[in-house]
Amino acid sequence: MAYFVQPGRARRVYRMAVARRIVDEVVTRRPRGDLARQRTRVLRRAMRPSRRLRIGLGPWLRALPARLPDATLTAALADLEPPVRVAWVLRRVEGMRRYAVRDQLLRLRVRDPWPVIDAADAAALPDMEPPDAFSFGPGLDHPVRRRPLIPVAAAVVLTAALGGTLVVTENEGSLAGGAGSAADRRLHLLTAAAGAWRGGPHRLDVWPARGDLTGDRGFTARALRAWARSPAAPHPPDRGDIGAQLLYAGRVDGVPTALLRNGDRVARYSGRGRPVEIFTAAAGDGSTPLPLGGGRYLLAPWDTRATTPGGRRVRVDAGVTERVPAPRTPCGRGPLLRLEGAGGVRTVGDLGFSRPAVLTQRPVGPRPAERRVHAAVPLQAGGVRLWERVACALPRPERPVTEASARQFWTGSLPYGGGPAEWVCTNLSFIAGGPAGEATLLRRDAHHATGSCDMAKPVSGTWWQAPSGRWYYLAAAGPGLVPHIQSEGVLRTTDTRGRLLVASSPRSPHHSGVPITLTARAG
């Protein structure tokens, strides 16, 4: 609750740490206060968080949950007025009734709460994942304990005294290609040969270092040291140092920025006083751009042209794009850039992670019943429009996605006045492997997740309520297939129109409790 109520678009790790600190202080200082009073104190502090809350935030940054909420929702909430944002959080996160929200707003001295509640209920915001998806886990669900201030102050003084020595050591050792150390964890800087990517594999580890600050040893040393000291720093082996590949060091909208890679992790450093941001990028995956911040991206060295999905040319200077607007979809996710070059033509899109994913489409094969499906192809105009809808219908994946493919396996009109619809099977490929197929029924003003699907032999079904209010079970299959259901007599097929099956039940789907077995046969 405190996380979503905070103003602005601060980085998620800081928002969550500040929220955790607010709650810890309210609970520990007034442990016997009733829930309504504690909630009021938390909301009041989260609406206008003091700058003091960011001082000494390290213990809370080290106690973050494994997952953080989607930044898309945070950005959308930031556009709301503070009382409306509070009302939305109370309604959607806390699940409070309107009259209870009114009472809470009055405690926060909102003079006229009813229009505020109406505005919150009418706000068109992205869907929110269940709050229990962001649990802190064992050992992290208690108030964070801070160390005494005197040892901390002594450590700060000692660090300041040794700072100059660390920079000198880095410059003379690590940055010169030796084995100098960076802070406690030994990192030394590596760069790929300037032409290593020409004619070779299209991998991230052959990207050359780019940017006008690659020769600034002082800046790259600070970036290296900041990553080495961060909680997300790579741990060195028992002997020897860890190589950190420099991908970029330059100014992004006037802000000195560096990108460093080690294994499957890329660190983005944006100057003193700012936290190091970490995102995942496998060494073998060099096909998608890397985010530099401010809507700008670092392209692969073999990409020579970039356009928006609408066809507008995107200026690229030394591999860095101009500011690229977010996808113009209701959820802020979808096709982002069309890239051309030695790596071929491809479209990359924002699926809710820091790094975009390659978006493709699967044309309908002539004989899908034989479990053959055409290879993924770059998006055409129709594929872009499809992904603009699918990207908002899919839940945000739990793991970073490298490639996402969509196949529209059924399109037509739903029965009993249901209107036009299309059934889509999507396949997500993750960095750590293990693709996952998901089926979605897309309608003009709604979408329904309908379970897993097989891209080669797609079939999927779902309960659906007709405009008359009556419930039906719908199932569709790909070309050359016919859907079949088994449900121990609870469902009876009322109509099969080509590849769409319509079944009815005398009982509501919420009360039948009988599993449904859905299969597809060659037809």
Coordinates of C-alpha atoms in Angstrom, one line a residue:
M1 CA 0.0 0.0 0.0
A2 CA 2.8 2.5 0.9
Y3 CA 4.7 1.5 -2.2
F4 CA 1.8 2.5 -4.6
V5 CA 0.8 5.6 -2.7
Q6 CA 4.2 7.3 -3.0
P7 CA 4.4 10.2 -5.6
G8 CA 6.6 10.3 -8.6
R9 CA 8.4 7.7 -10.7
A10 CA 11.3 6.8 -8.5
R11 CA 13.1 3.5 -9.2
R12 CA 11.2 0.6 -7.9
V13 CA 13.9 -0.6 -5.4
Y14 CA 13.9 2.8 -3.7
R15 CA 10.1 3.0 -3.6
M16 CA 9.8 -0.4 -2.0
A17 CA 12.6 0.3 0.5
V18 CA 11.1 3.6 1.5
A19 CA 7.7 2.0 1.8
R20 CA 9.1 -0.8 4.0
R21 CA 10.8 1.8 6.2
I22 CA 7.6 3.8 6.6
V23 CA 5.7 0.7 7.7
D24 CA 8.5 -0.5 10.0
E25 CA 8.7 2.8 11.8
V26 CA 4.9 3.1 12.2
V27 CA 4.6 -0.4 13.6
T28 CA 7.7 -0.4 15.9
R29 CA 7.0 3.1 17.3
R30 CA 3.3 2.5 18.0
P31 CA 2.9 -1.3 18.1
R32 CA -0.4 -1.2 20.1
G33 CA -2.2 1.3 17.9
D34 CA -5.3 0.0 16.2
L35 CA -5.2 -0.8 12.5
A36 CA -7.1 2.3 11.3
R37 CA -4.6 4.6 13.1
Q38 CA -1.6 2.8 11.8
R39 CA -3.0 2.8 8.2
T40 CA -3.6 6.6 8.5
R41 CA 0.0 7.2 9.6
V42 CA 1.4 5.0 6.9
L43 CA -0.7 6.7 4.2
R44 CA 0.1 10.2 5.5
R45 CA 3.8 9.6 5.4
A46 CA 3.7 7.7 2.0
M47 CA 1.7 10.5 0.3
R48 CA 4.5 13.0 1.1
P49 CA 7.6 11.0 2.1
S50 CA 10.3 13.0 3.8
R51 CA 13.7 13.2 2.2
R52 CA 15.0 11.9 5.5
L53 CA 13.6 8.5 4.7
R54 CA 16.3 8.0 2.0
I55 CA 19.2 8.6 4.3
G56 CA 20.7 5.4 5.6
L57 CA 18.3 3.3 3.4
G58 CA 20.8 0.4 3.0
P59 CA 19.2 -2.0 5.5
W60 CA 15.9 -1.8 3.7
L61 CA 17.4 -2.1 0.3
R62 CA 19.0 -5.4 1.4
A63 CA 15.6 -6.7 2.6
L64 CA 13.6 -6.3 -0.7
P65 CA 11.2 -9.0 -1.9
A66 CA 12.3 -11.3 -4.7
R67 CA 9.9 -9.6 -7.1
L68 CA 8.8 -6.0 -7.4
P69 CA 5.5 -4.7 -8.9
D70 CA 5.3 -3.8 -12.5
A71 CA 6.7 -0.3 -13.2
T72 CA 3.9 0.3 -15.7
L73 CA 1.3 0.5 -13.0
T74 CA 3.5 2.7 -10.8
A75 CA 3.9 5.2 -13.7
A76 CA 0.2 5.3 -14.3
L77 CA -0.6 5.9 -10.6
A78 CA 1.9 8.8 -10.6
D79 CA -0.4 10.7 -13.0
L80 CA -3.3 10.7 -10.5
E81 CA -3.8 13.3 -7.8
P82 CA -2.6 12.1 -4.4
P83 CA -6.1 11.6 -2.8
V84 CA -7.3 9.7 -5.9
R85 CA -4.2 7.6 -5.8
V86 CA -4.9 6.8 -2.1
A87 CA -8.5 5.9 -2.9
W88 CA -7.5 3.6 -5.7
V89 CA -5.0 1.8 -3.5
L90 CA -7.5 1.4 -0.7
R91 CA -10.1 0.1 -3.2
R92 CA -7.9 -2.2 -5.3
V93 CA -5.0 -3.2 -2.9
E94 CA -6.8 -3.2 0.4
G95 CA -10.2 -4.2 -1.0
M96 CA -12.1 -1.7 1.2
R97 CA -15.7 -0.7 0.6
R98 CA -16.5 2.8 -0.6
Y99 CA -17.8 3.9 2.8
A100 CA -14.7 2.7 4.5
V101 CA -12.5 4.5 2.0
R102 CA -14.6 7.7 2.7
D103 CA -13.9 7.4 6.4
Q104 CA -10.2 6.9 5.7
L105 CA -10.0 9.9 3.4
L106 CA -11.7 12.1 6.0
R107 CA -9.0 11.0 8.5
L108 CA -6.4 12.2 5.9
R109 CA -8.3 15.6 5.9
V110 CA -9.7 15.2 2.4
R111 CA -12.7 17.5 2.5
D112 CA -14.9 16.1 -0.2
P113 CA -14.1 12.3 -0.5
W114 CA -17.0 11.1 -2.7
P115 CA -15.7 12.7 -6.0
V116 CA -12.3 11.4 -5.2
I117 CA -13.6 7.8 -4.8
D118 CA -15.6 8.1 -8.0
A119 CA -12.4 9.3 -9.9
A120 CA -10.5 6.3 -8.4
D121 CA -13.1 3.8 -9.5
A122 CA -13.2 5.3 -13.0
A123 CA -9.4 5.4 -13.4
A124 CA -8.3 3.2 -16.4
L125 CA -5.1 1.7 -15.0
P126 CA -3.2 -1.5 -15.9
D127 CA -4.1 -4.7 -14.1
M128 CA -2.3 -5.3 -10.8
E129 CA -0.8 -8.6 -9.8
P130 CA -1.9 -10.2 -6.6
P131 CA -0.1 -8.6 -3.6
D132 CA 1.0 -11.9 -2.3
A133 CA 3.2 -12.2 -5.5
F134 CA 5.6 -9.8 -3.8
S135 CA 6.0 -11.5 -0.4
F136 CA 9.2 -11.0 1.5
G137 CA 9.9 -14.6 2.3
P138 CA 11.2 -16.3 5.4
G139 CA 13.5 -14.1 7.6
L140 CA 12.6 -10.9 5.8
D141 CA 9.0 -10.4 7.0
H142 CA 10.0 -8.7 10.3
P143 CA 10.9 -5.0 10.8
V144 CA 14.4 -4.2 9.6
R145 CA 17.0 -3.6 12.3
R146 CA 19.5 -0.9 11.8
R147 CA 23.0 -0.8 13.1
P148 CA 24.0 1.8 15.7
L149 CA 24.8 5.2 14.2
I150 CA 28.3 5.6 15.7
P151 CA 29.9 2.6 13.9
V152 CA 28.1 3.6 10.7
A153 CA 29.5 7.2 11.0
A154 CA 33.0 5.8 11.6
A155 CA 32.7 3.5 8.6
V156 CA 31.7 6.5 6.4
V157 CA 34.7 8.5 7.5
L158 CA 37.0 5.6 6.9
T159 CA 35.5 5.0 3.4
A160 CA 36.0 8.7 2.5
A161 CA 39.6 8.5 3.6
L162 CA 40.3 5.4 1.5
G163 CA 38.3 6.5 -1.6
G164 CA 41.2 8.2 -3.4
T165 CA 43.4 5.1 -2.9
L166 CA 40.7 2.9 -4.4
V167 CA 40.5 5.0 -7.5
V168 CA 44.2 5.1 -8.0
T169 CA 44.5 1.4 -7.6
E170 CA 41.7 0.8 -10.1
N171 CA 43.2 3.1 -12.6
E172 CA 46.7 1.6 -12.3
G173 CA 45.6 -2.0 -12.2
S174 CA 42.1 -3.0 -13.3
L175 CA 41.6 -0.3 -16.0
A176 CA 45.0 -0.9 -17.4
G177 CA 44.2 -4.6 -17.9
G178 CA 45.9 -5.9 -14.7
A179 CA 44.5 -7.5 -11.6
G180 CA 43.7 -4.4 -9.5
S181 CA 40.8 -4.6 -7.1
A182 CA 37.5 -2.7 -6.9
A183 CA 36.2 -2.3 -3.4
D184 CA 35.8 -5.6 -1.6
R185 CA 34.8 -7.6 -4.6
R186 CA 37.5 -7.8 -7.3
L187 CA 36.2 -6.6 -10.6
H188 CA 38.4 -5.6 -13.5
L189 CA 37.3 -4.0 -16.7
L190 CA 37.3 -5.8 -20.1
T191 CA 36.4 -4.6 -23.6
A192 CA 35.7 -6.6 -26.7
A193 CA 38.0 -6.0 -29.7
A194 CA 36.6 -3.2 -31.9
G195 CA 35.9 -5.5 -34.9
A196 CA 35.1 -8.7 -33.0
W197 CA 31.5 -8.6 -34.1
R198 CA 32.1 -8.4 -37.8
G199 CA 31.5 -11.7 -39.5
G200 CA 31.3 -13.4 -36.1
P201 CA 28.4 -14.6 -33.9
H202 CA 25.8 -12.1 -33.0
R203 CA 26.4 -12.3 -29.2
L204 CA 26.4 -9.6 -26.5
D205 CA 30.0 -10.5 -25.5
V206 CA 31.3 -9.2 -28.8
W207 CA 29.7 -5.7 -28.5
P208 CA 32.5 -3.1 -28.6
A209 CA 32.6 -0.4 -25.9
R210 CA 30.9 2.8 -27.2
G211 CA 30.3 6.3 -26.0
D212 CA 32.4 9.4 -25.5
L213 CA 33.5 8.5 -22.0
T214 CA 35.1 5.1 -22.7
G215 CA 38.5 6.7 -22.3
D216 CA 37.6 8.5 -19.1
R217 CA 39.3 6.2 -16.6
G218 CA 38.0 8.2 -13.6
F219 CA 34.4 7.7 -14.7
T220 CA 34.7 4.0 -15.6
A221 CA 36.5 3.4 -12.3
R222 CA 33.6 5.0 -10.4
A223 CA 31.1 2.9 -12.3
L224 CA 33.1 -0.3 -11.7
R225 CA 33.4 0.5 -8.0
A226 CA 29.7 1.4 -7.6
W227 CA 28.8 -2.0 -9.0
A228 CA 31.4 -3.8 -6.9
R229 CA 29.9 -2.2 -3.7
S230 CA 26.3 -2.8 -4.6
P231 CA 24.3 -5.7 -3.1
A232 CA 23.9 -7.1 -6.6
A233 CA 27.6 -7.3 -7.3
P234 CA 28.9 -10.5 -8.8
H235 CA 30.8 -12.6 -6.3
P236 CA 34.4 -13.4 -7.2
P237 CA 35.7 -17.0 -7.3
D238 CA 38.1 -18.2 -4.6
R239 CA 41.0 -17.0 -6.6
G240 CA 41.4 -14.3 -9.2
D241 CA 39.2 -11.4 -10.3
I242 CA 35.9 -11.1 -12.2
G243 CA 35.9 -9.5 -15.6
A244 CA 33.2 -6.8 -16.2
Q245 CA 32.7 -6.0 -19.9
L246 CA 32.3 -2.3 -20.7
L247 CA 29.5 -1.9 -23.2
Y248 CA 28.9 1.8 -23.0
A249 CA 30.3 4.9 -21.3
G250 CA 28.9 8.2 -22.4
R251 CA 26.5 11.0 -21.7
V252 CA 22.7 10.3 -22.0
D253 CA 20.8 13.6 -22.0
G254 CA 23.8 15.1 -20.2
V255 CA 24.0 12.4 -17.5
P256 CA 27.2 10.3 -17.5
T257 CA 26.0 6.7 -17.9
A258 CA 27.9 3.4 -18.1
L259 CA 26.7 -0.2 -19.0
L260 CA 28.8 -3.1 -17.6
R261 CA 28.1 -6.8 -18.1
N262 CA 29.1 -9.9 -16.2
G263 CA 27.5 -13.2 -17.2
D264 CA 23.8 -12.8 -17.5
R265 CA 23.7 -9.5 -15.6
V266 CA 24.1 -5.9 -17.0
A267 CA 24.6 -3.0 -14.6
R268 CA 23.6 0.5 -15.5
Y269 CA 25.5 3.3 -13.6
S270 CA 24.2 6.9 -13.9
G271 CA 26.7 8.9 -11.7
R272 CA 27.4 9.5 -8.1
G273 CA 24.5 9.3 -5.6
R274 CA 22.4 7.1 -7.9
P275 CA 21.9 3.4 -7.3
V276 CA 23.3 0.8 -9.8
E277 CA 20.4 -0.8 -11.7
I278 CA 20.7 -4.4 -12.7
F279 CA 18.8 -6.3 -15.4
T280 CA 19.3 -9.7 -17.1
A281 CA 20.8 -10.2 -20.5
A282 CA 22.3 -13.5 -21.5
A283 CA 25.7 -13.3 -23.2
G284 CA 24.5 -15.2 -26.2
D285 CA 21.5 -12.9 -26.7
G286 CA 22.8 -9.9 -28.7
S287 CA 19.6 -9.4 -30.7
T288 CA 17.9 -6.7 -28.6
P289 CA 18.9 -3.2 -27.5
L290 CA 20.0 -2.3 -24.0
P291 CA 18.2 0.5 -22.1
L292 CA 20.3 3.6 -21.4
G293 CA 17.6 5.4 -19.5
G294 CA 15.4 8.3 -20.6
G295 CA 13.8 6.3 -23.4
R296 CA 17.1 5.8 -25.2
Y297 CA 18.6 2.5 -26.2
L298 CA 22.0 1.1 -27.2
L299 CA 21.7 -0.9 -30.4
A300 CA 23.7 -3.9 -31.4
P301 CA 26.7 -2.8 -33.6
W302 CA 25.3 -4.7 -36.6
D303 CA 22.0 -2.8 -36.5
T304 CA 22.1 0.1 -39.0
R305 CA 18.6 1.4 -39.1
A306 CA 15.7 1.8 -36.6
T307 CA 12.1 2.8 -37.1
T308 CA 9.1 3.0 -34.9
P309 CA 6.3 0.4 -35.6
G310 CA 4.5 3.2 -37.5
G311 CA 7.4 3.6 -39.9
R312 CA 9.0 6.8 -38.5
R313 CA 12.8 6.9 -38.8
V314 CA 14.6 6.9 -35.4
R315 CA 17.9 8.8 -35.4
V316 CA 20.9 6.7 -34.2
D317 CA 24.2 8.3 -33.2
A318 CA 27.1 5.9 -32.4
G319 CA 24.7 3.2 -31.7
V320 CA 22.5 5.3 -29.4
T321 CA 18.9 6.0 -30.4
E322 CA 17.1 9.2 -29.9
R323 CA 14.4 9.2 -27.2
V324 CA 11.9 6.4 -28.2
P325 CA 8.3 6.9 -27.0
A326 CA 6.7 4.1 -25.0
P327 CA 4.3 1.9 -27.0
R328 CA 1.0 3.7 -27.4
T329 CA -1.2 1.0 -25.9
P330 CA -3.5 1.2 -22.8
C331 CA -1.0 -0.8 -20.8
G332 CA 2.2 0.8 -22.1
R333 CA 3.6 -2.5 -23.4
G334 CA 3.9 -3.6 -27.0
P335 CA 5.9 -3.2 -30.2
L336 CA 8.7 -0.6 -29.7
L337 CA 11.3 -0.6 -32.6
R338 CA 11.8 -2.2 -35.9
L339 CA 15.5 -2.9 -36.5
E340 CA 17.4 -3.6 -39.7
G341 CA 21.0 -4.6 -40.4
A342 CA 23.3 -7.6 -40.6
G343 CA 21.2 -9.2 -37.9
G344 CA 18.2 -9.2 -40.2
V345 CA 14.9 -7.4 -39.8
R346 CA 13.1 -7.8 -36.5
T347 CA 10.7 -6.0 -34.2
V348 CA 11.5 -5.6 -30.5
G349 CA 8.8 -4.8 -27.9
D350 CA 8.4 -3.8 -24.3
L351 CA 6.9 -6.7 -22.3
G352 CA 7.4 -5.1 -18.9
F353 CA 11.1 -5.7 -18.4
S354 CA 14.1 -3.4 -18.7
R355 CA 15.3 -5.0 -21.9
P356 CA 13.0 -5.4 -24.9
A357 CA 12.2 -8.8 -26.4
V358 CA 12.1 -9.8 -30.0
L359 CA 8.5 -10.1 -31.2
T360 CA 7.5 -12.5 -34.0
Q361 CA 4.5 -14.0 -35.5
R362 CA 3.7 -17.6 -36.7
P363 CA 1.8 -17.9 -39.9
V364 CA -0.8 -20.7 -40.1
G365 CA 0.8 -23.9 -41.4
P366 CA -0.9 -25.9 -44.1
R367 CA -0.9 -29.1 -42.1
P368 CA -0.7 -28.3 -38.4
A369 CA -2.3 -31.6 -37.5
E370 CA 1.1 -33.2 -38.3
R371 CA 2.6 -31.0 -35.5
R372 CA 4.4 -28.8 -38.1
V373 CA 4.3 -25.1 -37.7
H374 CA 6.1 -22.5 -39.7
A375 CA 9.1 -20.8 -38.2
A376 CA 8.6 -17.4 -36.6
V377 CA 8.8 -14.4 -39.0
P378 CA 9.3 -10.7 -38.5
L379 CA 6.2 -8.7 -37.8
Q380 CA 4.3 -7.2 -40.7
A381 CA 1.6 -4.5 -40.2
G382 CA -1.0 -7.1 -39.1
G383 CA 1.4 -8.7 -36.7
V384 CA 2.2 -5.3 -35.1
R385 CA -1.6 -4.7 -34.6
L386 CA -1.9 -8.2 -33.1
W387 CA 0.9 -7.7 -30.7
E388 CA -0.4 -4.3 -29.6
R389 CA -3.4 -6.2 -28.3
V390 CA -1.7 -9.4 -27.1
A391 CA 1.0 -7.4 -25.1
C392 CA -1.8 -5.9 -23.0
A393 CA -3.7 -9.1 -22.6
L394 CA -0.7 -11.2 -21.4
P395 CA 0.2 -11.0 -17.7
R396 CA 3.7 -9.8 -17.0
P397 CA 6.0 -12.8 -17.1
E398 CA 7.9 -13.6 -13.9
R399 CA 11.2 -14.0 -15.8
P400 CA 12.8 -11.9 -18.5
V401 CA 11.8 -12.8 -22.0
T402 CA 14.2 -13.0 -25.0
E403 CA 11.6 -13.8 -27.7
A404 CA 7.8 -13.8 -27.9
S405 CA 5.9 -15.3 -30.8
A406 CA 2.1 -15.1 -31.4
R407 CA -0.1 -17.2 -33.6
Q408 CA -3.7 -16.3 -34.3
F409 CA -5.3 -19.7 -34.7
W410 CA -9.0 -18.8 -34.7
T411 CA -11.0 -15.8 -35.7
G412 CA -14.7 -15.3 -36.1
S413 CA -17.9 -14.2 -34.3
L414 CA -18.9 -15.5 -30.9
P415 CA -22.4 -17.0 -30.7
Y416 CA -25.6 -15.4 -29.4
G417 CA -24.5 -11.9 -30.2
G418 CA -21.1 -12.1 -28.7
G419 CA -19.4 -10.1 -31.5
P420 CA -16.1 -10.6 -33.3
A421 CA -13.2 -12.3 -31.5
E422 CA -9.9 -14.0 -32.1
W423 CA -8.0 -16.7 -30.3
V424 CA -4.3 -16.3 -30.0
C425 CA -1.5 -18.7 -28.9
T426 CA 1.7 -17.0 -27.6
N427 CA 5.0 -18.6 -26.9
L428 CA 7.5 -17.0 -24.6
S429 CA 11.2 -17.9 -24.6
F430 CA 13.1 -17.1 -21.4
I431 CA 16.7 -16.4 -20.8
A432 CA 17.1 -19.4 -18.6
G433 CA 15.3 -21.6 -21.2
G434 CA 11.9 -23.3 -20.9
P435 CA 9.4 -21.8 -23.3
A436 CA 5.8 -21.3 -22.2
G437 CA 2.7 -21.2 -24.3
E438 CA -0.4 -19.2 -23.3
A439 CA -3.8 -18.9 -25.0
T440 CA -5.8 -15.7 -25.0
L441 CA -9.3 -15.0 -26.3
L442 CA -9.3 -11.4 -27.5
R443 CA -12.6 -9.4 -27.9
R444 CA -13.2 -5.8 -28.8
D445 CA -13.3 -4.6 -25.2
A446 CA -12.1 -7.5 -23.2
H447 CA -9.7 -10.4 -23.1
H448 CA -9.6 -13.7 -21.3
A449 CA -6.6 -15.9 -20.5
T450 CA -7.6 -19.4 -21.4
G451 CA -4.7 -21.5 -20.2
S452 CA -1.7 -23.1 -21.9
C453 CA -1.5 -23.9 -25.6
D454 CA 0.6 -25.8 -28.1
M455 CA 1.9 -23.6 -30.9
A456 CA 1.9 -26.6 -33.4
K457 CA -1.6 -27.9 -32.4
P458 CA -3.4 -25.0 -30.7
V459 CA -6.6 -25.7 -28.9
S460 CA -8.1 -23.8 -26.0
G461 CA -11.4 -23.3 -24.2
T462 CA -13.0 -21.1 -21.6
W463 CA -16.3 -20.3 -19.9
W464 CA -18.0 -17.3 -21.5
Q465 CA -21.1 -15.3 -20.5
A466 CA -23.3 -14.3 -23.4
P467 CA -25.0 -10.8 -23.5
S468 CA -28.2 -12.6 -22.4
G469 CA -26.4 -13.5 -19.1
R470 CA -26.3 -17.2 -19.8
W471 CA -23.0 -19.1 -19.5
Y472 CA -21.5 -21.2 -22.2
Y473 CA -18.3 -23.1 -22.6
L474 CA -16.4 -22.2 -25.8
A475 CA -13.5 -24.0 -27.4
A476 CA -11.5 -23.4 -30.6
A477 CA -8.7 -25.2 -32.4
G478 CA -6.3 -24.4 -35.2
P479 CA -6.8 -25.1 -38.9
G480 CA -7.2 -28.8 -39.7
L481 CA -8.4 -29.6 -36.1
V482 CA -11.7 -30.0 -34.4
P483 CA -12.1 -29.4 -30.6
H484 CA -13.7 -32.1 -28.4
I485 CA -14.7 -32.0 -24.7
Q486 CA -15.4 -34.5 -22.0
S487 CA -17.0 -33.5 -18.7
E488 CA -18.9 -36.5 -17.3
G489 CA -22.3 -35.4 -18.6
V490 CA -22.3 -31.9 -17.1
L491 CA -21.7 -30.2 -20.5
R492 CA -23.5 -30.9 -23.7
T493 CA -22.4 -29.7 -27.0
T494 CA -25.0 -27.4 -28.5
D495 CA -23.2 -26.3 -31.7
T496 CA -20.0 -26.9 -33.6
R497 CA -19.3 -24.2 -36.2
G498 CA -16.2 -25.2 -38.0
R499 CA -13.5 -25.1 -35.5
L500 CA -15.6 -23.4 -32.7
L501 CA -17.4 -25.6 -30.2
V502 CA -20.2 -24.2 -28.1
A503 CA -21.4 -26.2 -25.0
S504 CA -24.0 -25.4 -22.3
S505 CA -24.6 -26.6 -18.8
P506 CA -27.6 -26.5 -16.5
R507 CA -25.4 -25.2 -13.8
S508 CA -23.2 -22.1 -13.4
P509 CA -19.6 -22.7 -14.2
H510 CA -18.7 -21.4 -10.7
H511 CA -20.7 -24.2 -9.1
S512 CA -20.3 -27.2 -11.4
G513 CA -16.9 -28.2 -10.0
V514 CA -16.5 -30.9 -12.7
P515 CA -13.2 -30.8 -14.6
I516 CA -13.3 -30.5 -18.4
T517 CA -11.0 -32.5 -20.6
L518 CA -10.4 -30.6 -23.9
T519 CA -8.7 -32.3 -26.9
A520 CA -8.2 -31.6 -30.6
R521 CA -8.6 -34.1 -33.4
A522 CA -7.8 -34.0 -37.0
G523 CA -10.9 -32.8 -38.9

